[in-house]
Coordinates of C-alpha atoms in Angstrom, one line a residue:
X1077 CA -29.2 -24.1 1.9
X1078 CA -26.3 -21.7 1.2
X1079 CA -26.2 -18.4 0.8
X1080 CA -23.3 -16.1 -0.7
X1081 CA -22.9 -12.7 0.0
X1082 CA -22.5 -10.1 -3.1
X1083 CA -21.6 -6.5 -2.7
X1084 CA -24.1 -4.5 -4.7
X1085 CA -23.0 -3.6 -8.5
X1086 CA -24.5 -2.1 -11.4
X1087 CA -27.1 -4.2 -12.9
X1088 CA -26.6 -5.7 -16.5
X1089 CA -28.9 -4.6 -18.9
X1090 CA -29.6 -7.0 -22.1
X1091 CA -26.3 -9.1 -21.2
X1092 CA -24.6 -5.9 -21.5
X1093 CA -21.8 -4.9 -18.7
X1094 CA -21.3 -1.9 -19.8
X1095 CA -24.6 -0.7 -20.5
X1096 CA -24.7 3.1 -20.5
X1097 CA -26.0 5.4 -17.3
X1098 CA -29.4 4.4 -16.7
X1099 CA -32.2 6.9 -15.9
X1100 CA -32.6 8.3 -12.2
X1101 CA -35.3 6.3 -11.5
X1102 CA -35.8 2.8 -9.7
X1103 CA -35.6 -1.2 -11.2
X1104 CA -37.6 -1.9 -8.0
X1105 CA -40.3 0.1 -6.3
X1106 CA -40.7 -1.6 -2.7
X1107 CA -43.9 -0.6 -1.0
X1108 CA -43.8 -0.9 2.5
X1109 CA -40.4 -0.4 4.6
X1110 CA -41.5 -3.5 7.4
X1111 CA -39.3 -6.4 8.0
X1112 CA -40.4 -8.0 5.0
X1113 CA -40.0 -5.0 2.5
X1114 CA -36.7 -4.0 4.1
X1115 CA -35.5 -7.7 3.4
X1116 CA -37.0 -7.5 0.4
X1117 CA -35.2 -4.5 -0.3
X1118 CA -32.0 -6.0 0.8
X1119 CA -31.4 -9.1 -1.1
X1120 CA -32.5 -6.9 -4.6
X1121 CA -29.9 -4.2 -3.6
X1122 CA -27.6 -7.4 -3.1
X1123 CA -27.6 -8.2 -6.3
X1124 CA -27.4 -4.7 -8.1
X1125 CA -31.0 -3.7 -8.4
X1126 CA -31.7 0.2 -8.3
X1127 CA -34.3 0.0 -5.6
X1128 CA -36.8 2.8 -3.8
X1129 CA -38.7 1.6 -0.8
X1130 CA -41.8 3.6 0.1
X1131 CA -44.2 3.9 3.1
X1132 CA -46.9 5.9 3.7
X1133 CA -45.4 6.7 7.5
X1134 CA -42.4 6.6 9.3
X1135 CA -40.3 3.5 8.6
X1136 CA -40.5 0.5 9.8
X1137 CA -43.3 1.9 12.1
X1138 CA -46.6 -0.6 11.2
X1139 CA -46.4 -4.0 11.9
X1140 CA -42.9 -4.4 12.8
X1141 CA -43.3 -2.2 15.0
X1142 CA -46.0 -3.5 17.2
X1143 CA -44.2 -6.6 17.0
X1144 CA -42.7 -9.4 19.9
X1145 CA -39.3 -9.6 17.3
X1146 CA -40.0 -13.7 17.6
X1147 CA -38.3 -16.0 15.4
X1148 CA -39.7 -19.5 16.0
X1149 CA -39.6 -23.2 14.6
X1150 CA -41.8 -24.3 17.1
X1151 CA -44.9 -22.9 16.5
X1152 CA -45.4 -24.4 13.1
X1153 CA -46.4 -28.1 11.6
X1154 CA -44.4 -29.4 9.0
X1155 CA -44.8 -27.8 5.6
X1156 CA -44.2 -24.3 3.5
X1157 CA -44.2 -22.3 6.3
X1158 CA -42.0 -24.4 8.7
X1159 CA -40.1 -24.4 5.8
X1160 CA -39.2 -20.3 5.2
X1161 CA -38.7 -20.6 8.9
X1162 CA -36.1 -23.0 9.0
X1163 CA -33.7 -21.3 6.6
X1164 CA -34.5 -17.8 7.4
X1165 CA -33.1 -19.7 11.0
X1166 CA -30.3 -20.4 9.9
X1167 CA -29.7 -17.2 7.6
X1168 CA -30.1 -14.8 10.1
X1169 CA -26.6 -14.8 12.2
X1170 CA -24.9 -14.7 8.9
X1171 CA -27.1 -12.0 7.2
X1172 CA -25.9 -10.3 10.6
X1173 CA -22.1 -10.6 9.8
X1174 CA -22.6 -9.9 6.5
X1175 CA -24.4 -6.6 6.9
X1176 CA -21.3 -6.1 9.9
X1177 CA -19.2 -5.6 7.2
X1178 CA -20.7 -2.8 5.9
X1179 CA -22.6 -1.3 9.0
X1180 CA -20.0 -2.1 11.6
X1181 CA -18.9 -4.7 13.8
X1182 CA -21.5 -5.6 16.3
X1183 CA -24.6 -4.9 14.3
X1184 CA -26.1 -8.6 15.8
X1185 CA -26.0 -7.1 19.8
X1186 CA -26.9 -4.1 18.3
X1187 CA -30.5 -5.4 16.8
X1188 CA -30.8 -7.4 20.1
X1189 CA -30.7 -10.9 18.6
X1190 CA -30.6 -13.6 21.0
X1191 CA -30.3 -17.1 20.2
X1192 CA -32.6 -17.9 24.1
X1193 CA -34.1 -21.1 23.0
X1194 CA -37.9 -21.8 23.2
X1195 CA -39.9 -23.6 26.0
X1196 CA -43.7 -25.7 25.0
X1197 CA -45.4 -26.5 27.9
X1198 CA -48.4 -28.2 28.6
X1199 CA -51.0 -28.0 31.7
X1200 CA -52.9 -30.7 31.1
X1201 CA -53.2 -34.1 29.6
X1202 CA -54.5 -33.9 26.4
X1203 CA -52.4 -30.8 25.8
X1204 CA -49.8 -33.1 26.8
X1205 CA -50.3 -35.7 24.2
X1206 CA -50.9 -33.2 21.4
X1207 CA -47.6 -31.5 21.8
X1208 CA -45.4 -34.6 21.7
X1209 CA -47.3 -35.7 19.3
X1210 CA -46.6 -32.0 17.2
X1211 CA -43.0 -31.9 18.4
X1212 CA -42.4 -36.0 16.8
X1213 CA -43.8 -34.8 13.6
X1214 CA -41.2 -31.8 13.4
X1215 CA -38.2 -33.4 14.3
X1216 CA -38.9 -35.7 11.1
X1217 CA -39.2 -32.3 9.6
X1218 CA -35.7 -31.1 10.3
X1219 CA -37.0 -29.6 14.0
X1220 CA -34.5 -29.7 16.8
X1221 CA -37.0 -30.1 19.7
X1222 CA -35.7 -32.0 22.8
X1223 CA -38.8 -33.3 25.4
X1224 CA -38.0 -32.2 28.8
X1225 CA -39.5 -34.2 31.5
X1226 CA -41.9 -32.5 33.9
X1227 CA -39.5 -32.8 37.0
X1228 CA -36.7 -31.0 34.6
X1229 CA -39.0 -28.5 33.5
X1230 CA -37.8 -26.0 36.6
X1231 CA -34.2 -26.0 35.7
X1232 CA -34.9 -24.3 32.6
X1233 CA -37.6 -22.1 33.8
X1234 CA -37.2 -21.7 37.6
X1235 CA -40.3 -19.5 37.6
X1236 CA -42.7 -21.6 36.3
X1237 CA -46.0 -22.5 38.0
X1238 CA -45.9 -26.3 39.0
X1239 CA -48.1 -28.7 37.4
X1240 CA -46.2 -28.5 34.0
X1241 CA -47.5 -32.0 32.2
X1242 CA -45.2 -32.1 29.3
X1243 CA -42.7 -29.4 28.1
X1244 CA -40.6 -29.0 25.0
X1245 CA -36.8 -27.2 24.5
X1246 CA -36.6 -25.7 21.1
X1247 CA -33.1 -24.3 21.0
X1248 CA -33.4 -22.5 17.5
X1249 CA -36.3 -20.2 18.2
X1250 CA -34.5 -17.0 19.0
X1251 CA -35.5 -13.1 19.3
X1252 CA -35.0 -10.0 17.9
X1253 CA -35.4 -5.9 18.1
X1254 CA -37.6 -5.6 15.1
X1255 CA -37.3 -2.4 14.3
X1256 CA -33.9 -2.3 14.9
X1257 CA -33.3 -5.4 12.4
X1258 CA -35.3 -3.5 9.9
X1259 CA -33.4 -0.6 10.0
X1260 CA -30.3 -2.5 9.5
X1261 CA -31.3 -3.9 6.2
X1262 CA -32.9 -0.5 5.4
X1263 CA -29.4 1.1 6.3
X1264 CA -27.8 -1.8 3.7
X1265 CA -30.1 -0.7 1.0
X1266 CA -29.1 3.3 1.5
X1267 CA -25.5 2.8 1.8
X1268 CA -26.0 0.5 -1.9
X1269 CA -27.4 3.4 -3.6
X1270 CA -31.2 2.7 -2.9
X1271 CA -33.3 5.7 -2.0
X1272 CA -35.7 5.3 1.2
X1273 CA -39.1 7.9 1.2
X1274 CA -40.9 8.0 4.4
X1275 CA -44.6 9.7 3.9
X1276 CA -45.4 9.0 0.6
X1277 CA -48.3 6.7 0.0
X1278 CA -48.5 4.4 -3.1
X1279 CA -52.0 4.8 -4.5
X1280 CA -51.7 2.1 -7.7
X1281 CA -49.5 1.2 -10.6
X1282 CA -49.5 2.4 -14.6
X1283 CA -49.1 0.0 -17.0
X1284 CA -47.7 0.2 -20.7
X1285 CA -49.6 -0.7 -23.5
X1286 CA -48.3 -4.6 -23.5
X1287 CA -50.1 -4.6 -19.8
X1288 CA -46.5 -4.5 -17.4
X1289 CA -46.5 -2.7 -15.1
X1290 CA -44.0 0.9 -16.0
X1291 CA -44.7 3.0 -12.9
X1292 CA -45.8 3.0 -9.2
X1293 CA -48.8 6.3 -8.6
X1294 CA -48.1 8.0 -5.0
X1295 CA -49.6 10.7 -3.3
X1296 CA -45.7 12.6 -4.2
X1297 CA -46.3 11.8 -7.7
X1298 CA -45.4 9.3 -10.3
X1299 CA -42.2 7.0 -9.9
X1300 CA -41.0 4.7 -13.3
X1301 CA -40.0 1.8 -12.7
X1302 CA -40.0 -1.8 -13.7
X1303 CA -41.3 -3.3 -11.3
X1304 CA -43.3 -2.8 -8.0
X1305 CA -43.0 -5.0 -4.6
X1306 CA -46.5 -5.1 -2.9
X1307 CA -45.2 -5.4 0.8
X1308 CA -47.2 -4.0 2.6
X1309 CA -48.2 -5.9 5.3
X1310 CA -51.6 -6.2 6.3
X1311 CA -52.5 -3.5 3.9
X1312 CA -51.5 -5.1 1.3
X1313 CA -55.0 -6.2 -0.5
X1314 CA -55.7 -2.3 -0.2
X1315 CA -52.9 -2.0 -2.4
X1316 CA -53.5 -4.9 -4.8
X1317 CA -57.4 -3.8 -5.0
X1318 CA -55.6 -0.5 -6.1
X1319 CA -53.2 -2.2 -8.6
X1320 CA -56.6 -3.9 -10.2
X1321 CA -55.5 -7.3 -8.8
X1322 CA -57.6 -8.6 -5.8
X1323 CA -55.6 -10.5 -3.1
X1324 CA -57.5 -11.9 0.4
X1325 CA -54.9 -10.5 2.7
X1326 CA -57.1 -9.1 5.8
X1327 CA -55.6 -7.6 9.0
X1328 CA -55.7 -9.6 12.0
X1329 CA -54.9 -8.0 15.5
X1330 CA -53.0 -8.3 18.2
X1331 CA -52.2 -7.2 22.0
X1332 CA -49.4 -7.5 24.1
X1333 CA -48.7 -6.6 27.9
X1334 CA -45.4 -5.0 28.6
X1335 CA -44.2 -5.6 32.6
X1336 CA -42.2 -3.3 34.6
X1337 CA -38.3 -4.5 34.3
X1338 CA -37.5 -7.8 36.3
X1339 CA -34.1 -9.2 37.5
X1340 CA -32.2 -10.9 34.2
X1341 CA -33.3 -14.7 34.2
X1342 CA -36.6 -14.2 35.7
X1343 CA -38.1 -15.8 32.1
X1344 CA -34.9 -17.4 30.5
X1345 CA -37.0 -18.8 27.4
X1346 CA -39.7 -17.6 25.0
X1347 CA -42.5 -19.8 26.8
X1348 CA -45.8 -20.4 26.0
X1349 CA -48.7 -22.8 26.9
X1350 CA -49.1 -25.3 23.8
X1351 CA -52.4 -24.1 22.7
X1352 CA -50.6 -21.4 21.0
X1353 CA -50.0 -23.6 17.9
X1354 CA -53.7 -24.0 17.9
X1355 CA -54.6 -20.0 17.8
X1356 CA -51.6 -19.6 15.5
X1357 CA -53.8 -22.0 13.1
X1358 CA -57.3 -20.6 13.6
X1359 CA -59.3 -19.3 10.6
X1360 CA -61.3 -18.1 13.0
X1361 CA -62.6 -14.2 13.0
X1362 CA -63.5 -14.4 16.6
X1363 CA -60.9 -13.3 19.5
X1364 CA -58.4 -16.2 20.1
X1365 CA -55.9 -15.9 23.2
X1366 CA -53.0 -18.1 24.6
X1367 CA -50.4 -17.7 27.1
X1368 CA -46.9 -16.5 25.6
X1369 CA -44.2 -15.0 28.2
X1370 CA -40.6 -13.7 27.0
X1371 CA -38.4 -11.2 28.3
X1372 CA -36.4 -8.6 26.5
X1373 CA -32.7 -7.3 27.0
X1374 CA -33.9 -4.1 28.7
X1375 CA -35.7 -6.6 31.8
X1376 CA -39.1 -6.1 30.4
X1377 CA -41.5 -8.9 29.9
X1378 CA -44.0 -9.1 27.0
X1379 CA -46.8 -11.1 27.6
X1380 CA -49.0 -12.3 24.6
X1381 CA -51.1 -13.0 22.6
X1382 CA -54.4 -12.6 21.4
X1383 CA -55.8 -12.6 17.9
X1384 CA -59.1 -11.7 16.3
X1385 CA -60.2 -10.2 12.8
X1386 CA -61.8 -6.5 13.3
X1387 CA -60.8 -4.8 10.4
X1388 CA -58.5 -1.7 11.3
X1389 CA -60.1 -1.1 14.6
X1390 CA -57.8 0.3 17.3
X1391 CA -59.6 0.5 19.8
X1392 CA -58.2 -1.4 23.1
X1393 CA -60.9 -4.1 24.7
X1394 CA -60.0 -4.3 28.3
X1395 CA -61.3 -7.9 28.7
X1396 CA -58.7 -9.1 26.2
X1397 CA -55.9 -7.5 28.7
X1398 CA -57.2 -8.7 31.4
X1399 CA -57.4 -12.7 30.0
X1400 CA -53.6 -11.7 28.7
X1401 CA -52.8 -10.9 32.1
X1402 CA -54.8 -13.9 33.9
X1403 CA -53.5 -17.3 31.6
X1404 CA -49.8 -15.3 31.8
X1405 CA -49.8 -15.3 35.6
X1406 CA -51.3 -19.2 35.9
X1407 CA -47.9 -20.1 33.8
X1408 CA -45.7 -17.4 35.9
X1409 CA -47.3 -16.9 39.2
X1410 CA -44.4 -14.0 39.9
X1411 CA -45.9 -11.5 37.4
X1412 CA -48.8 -11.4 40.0
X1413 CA -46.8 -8.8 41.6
X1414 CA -45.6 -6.7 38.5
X1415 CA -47.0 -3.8 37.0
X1416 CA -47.6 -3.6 33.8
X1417 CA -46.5 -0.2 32.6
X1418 CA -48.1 -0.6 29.2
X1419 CA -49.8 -2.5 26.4
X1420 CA -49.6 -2.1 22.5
X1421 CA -51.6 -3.2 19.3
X1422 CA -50.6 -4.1 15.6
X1423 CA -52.3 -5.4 12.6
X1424 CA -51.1 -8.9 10.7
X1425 CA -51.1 -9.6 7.6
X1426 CA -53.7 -12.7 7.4
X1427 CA -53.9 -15.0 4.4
X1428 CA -57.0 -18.0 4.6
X1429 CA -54.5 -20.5 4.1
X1430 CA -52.1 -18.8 6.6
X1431 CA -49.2 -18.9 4.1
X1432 CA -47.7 -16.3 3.2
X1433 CA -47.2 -15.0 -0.5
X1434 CA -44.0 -14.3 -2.0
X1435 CA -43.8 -14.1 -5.6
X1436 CA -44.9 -12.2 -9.2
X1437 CA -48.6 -11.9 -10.0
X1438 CA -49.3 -13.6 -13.2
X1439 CA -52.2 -11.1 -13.7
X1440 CA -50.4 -8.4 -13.7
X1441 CA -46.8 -8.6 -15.0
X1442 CA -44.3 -6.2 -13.2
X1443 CA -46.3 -6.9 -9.7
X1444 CA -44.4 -8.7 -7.1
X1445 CA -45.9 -9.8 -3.8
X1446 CA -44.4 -10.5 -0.4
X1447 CA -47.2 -10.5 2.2
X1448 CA -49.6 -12.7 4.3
X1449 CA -47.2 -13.9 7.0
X1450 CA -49.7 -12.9 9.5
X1451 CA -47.4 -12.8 13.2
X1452 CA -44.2 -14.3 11.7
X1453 CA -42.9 -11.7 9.5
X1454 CA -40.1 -11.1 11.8
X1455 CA -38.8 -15.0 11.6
X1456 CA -39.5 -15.3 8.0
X1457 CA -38.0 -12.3 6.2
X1458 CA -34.7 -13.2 5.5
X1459 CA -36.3 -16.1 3.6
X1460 CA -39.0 -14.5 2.0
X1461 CA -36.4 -11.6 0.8
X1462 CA -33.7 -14.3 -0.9
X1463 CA -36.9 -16.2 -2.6
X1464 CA -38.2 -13.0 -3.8
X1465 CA -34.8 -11.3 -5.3
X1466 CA -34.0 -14.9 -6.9
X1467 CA -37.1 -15.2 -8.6
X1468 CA -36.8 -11.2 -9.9
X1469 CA -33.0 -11.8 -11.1
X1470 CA -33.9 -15.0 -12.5
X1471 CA -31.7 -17.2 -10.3
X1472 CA -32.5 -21.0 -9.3
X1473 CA -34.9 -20.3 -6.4
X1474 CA -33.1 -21.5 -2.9
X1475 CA -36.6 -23.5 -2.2
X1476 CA -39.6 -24.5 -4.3
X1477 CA -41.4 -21.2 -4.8
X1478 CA -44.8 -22.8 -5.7
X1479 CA -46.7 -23.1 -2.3
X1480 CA -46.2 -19.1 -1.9
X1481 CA -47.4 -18.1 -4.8
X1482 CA -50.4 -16.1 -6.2
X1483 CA -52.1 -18.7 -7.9
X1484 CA -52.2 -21.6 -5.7
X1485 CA -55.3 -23.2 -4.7
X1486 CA -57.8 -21.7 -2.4
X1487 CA -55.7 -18.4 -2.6
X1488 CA -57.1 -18.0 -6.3
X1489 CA -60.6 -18.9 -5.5
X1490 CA -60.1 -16.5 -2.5
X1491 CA -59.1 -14.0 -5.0
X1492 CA -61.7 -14.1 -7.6
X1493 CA -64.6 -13.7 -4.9
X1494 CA -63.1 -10.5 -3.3
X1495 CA -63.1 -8.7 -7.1

């Protein structure tokens, strides 16, 4: 997979290169200024598109930022998803340089990307078999996932509790500021020419009378344009109920610990107890927690994760902290003694079939959709915003588009009974 870096130009219009000054107003509205709208944003403005992004608060402020920044391989079984995550892998150091060239050198330090390597460990035996089971079936996948043996296990994580079964060394899952990424392909789009409007909250779309979609209805007014991106996260089947087109994207939330800062190499790896896979796969509405321990470049440690379908409810449980706290301290028996100085909430973006959907909406022509990727938005955009701007400009798709898109099975039938 290869990508090549354009500097933004005016579009052509009707294979026309020197079509005359186009109207003030946008080829792309993007809804939603996250890490997927921003990279959304990004790859369009790469390729000459006149692009708006919109968001009903501050950017980059909703998901992303109630977010770990993880972007990980190792959580995920062969197929589509494992897929988007393996190039947007490999893209990301050299979306980095790229955007250096026009942002500055060091933008990569700057957005706290750090290439630390994942660690999958097990506790017990059958958790044992399952993960080297999982790890087998994505190294045929193109996974690099190395087994480390339970007497190694200390050498990469010092820390650890004993008792470690099995354990597994994924060297590409790597981390991220995500807000700070997001505002670097945000700052791309501006410096292209693209306007950014914090505030304004997209309430539907106006089509023409062949059905397209010709302009994007916000609370600030009306905005023409040709086409609208619905990213916005886990609000996006709002905004497609509001666009007339149902889509089964439901939030699904999560809580994370944050610890008082700890000496650098305290947790070396992002770590986690294996059983994560299995709440990363669950359908289920009901609270689902595993353990999940990384550190940041500031000496704080995050400590995750739980899941559970509430609708937009904010409120804190204290039980859910507390079995956080509990399963994160049987893997690292040294954050026993460190205060945690806060915790934080967000809403995902939850599809049933936990793929995301990246794509145009055949029911409504002019309506794009990049949404659903639940917790791994952060690991997936670069992906999901090259798929999406190579569909819209017509390009040969990097990847087969088809099991992201609107219509596929179960996603349509999921559709049709939420209208």
């Amino acid at each position: 997979m290869r990508y090549r870096h354009v500097q933004a130009r005016p579009a052509v219009r009707h294979g026309t290169p020197c079509a005359p000054p186009r109207p003030p107003y946008p080829d792309v509205a993007v809804v939603g200024s996250g890490i997927i709208g921003a990279a959304c944003a990004e790859a369009l403005t790469r390729r000459g598109a006149r692009v708006t992004v919109l968001d009903r608060a501050p950017l980059a402020s909703g998901t992303t930022a109630h977010g770990e920044g993880n972007l990980l391989v190792s959580d995920k079984p062969p197929g589509p998803e494992l897929t988007l995550a393996l190039a947007s892998s490999a893209r990301w150091p050299r979306l980095f340089a790229e955007l250096g060239e026009e942002l500055g050198a060091g933008l990569a330090e700057r957005c706290e990307y750090e290439a630390k390597g994942g660690l999958v460990v097990a506790l017990g035996e059958a958790g044992a078999r399952a993960l080297a089971g999982f790890a087998a079936a994505q190294r045929a996948a193109g996974v690099t996932a190395h087994e480390v043996a339970p007497d190694a296990v200390h050498a990469y994580e010092p820390r650890l509790a004993p008792g470690v079964r099995a354990a597994v060394h994924y060297p590409q899952d790597a981390q991220v500021q995500p807000v700070a990424a997001a505002a670097a392909l945000l700052g791309a789009v501006r410096r292209r020419g693209g306007t950014l409007r914090a505030g304004v909250q997209a309430l539907g779309v106006e089509r023409g009378k062949d059905g397209r979609v010709t302009a994007l209805r916000t609370s600030a007014g009306t905005l023409p344009c040709g086409a609208v991106v619905n990213a916005c996260g886990p609000w996006a089947g709002r905004f497609a109920a509001e666009a007339g087109v149902p889509l089964p994207v439901q939030p699904r939330r999560g809580l994370v610990l944050v610890t008082a800062p700890l000496p650098p190499g305290t947790v070396r790896h992002k770590v986690y107890d294996a059983d994560y896979v299995g709440a990363v796969g669950s359908g289920d509405a009901d609270l689902r927690t595993s353990t999940v321990v990384e550190a940041t470049r500031g000496g704080t440690v995050l400590i995750g994760s739980s899941r559970e379908r509430t609708g937009f409810e904010e409120r804190f449980r204290v039980d859910v902290l507390r079995e956080l706290a509990r399963k994160a301290t049987a893997l690292f028996p040294v954050l026993g003694r460190v205060p945690v100085i806060r915790a934080y909430g967000g809403f995902r973006p939850y599809t049933p079939d936990h793929l995301p959907v990246i794509g145009p909406d055949p029911r409504l022509p002019g309506l794009w959709h990049a949404t659903g990727h639940e917790g791994a938005g952060i690991g997936l955009a670069p992906a999901t915003g090259e798929l999406l701007a190579q569909l819209y400009a017509g390009e040969r798709p990097f990847l087969a588009p088809e099991p992201y898109r609107v219509a596929r099975p179960g996603l349509a039938e999921e559709a049709r009974c939420s209208a």
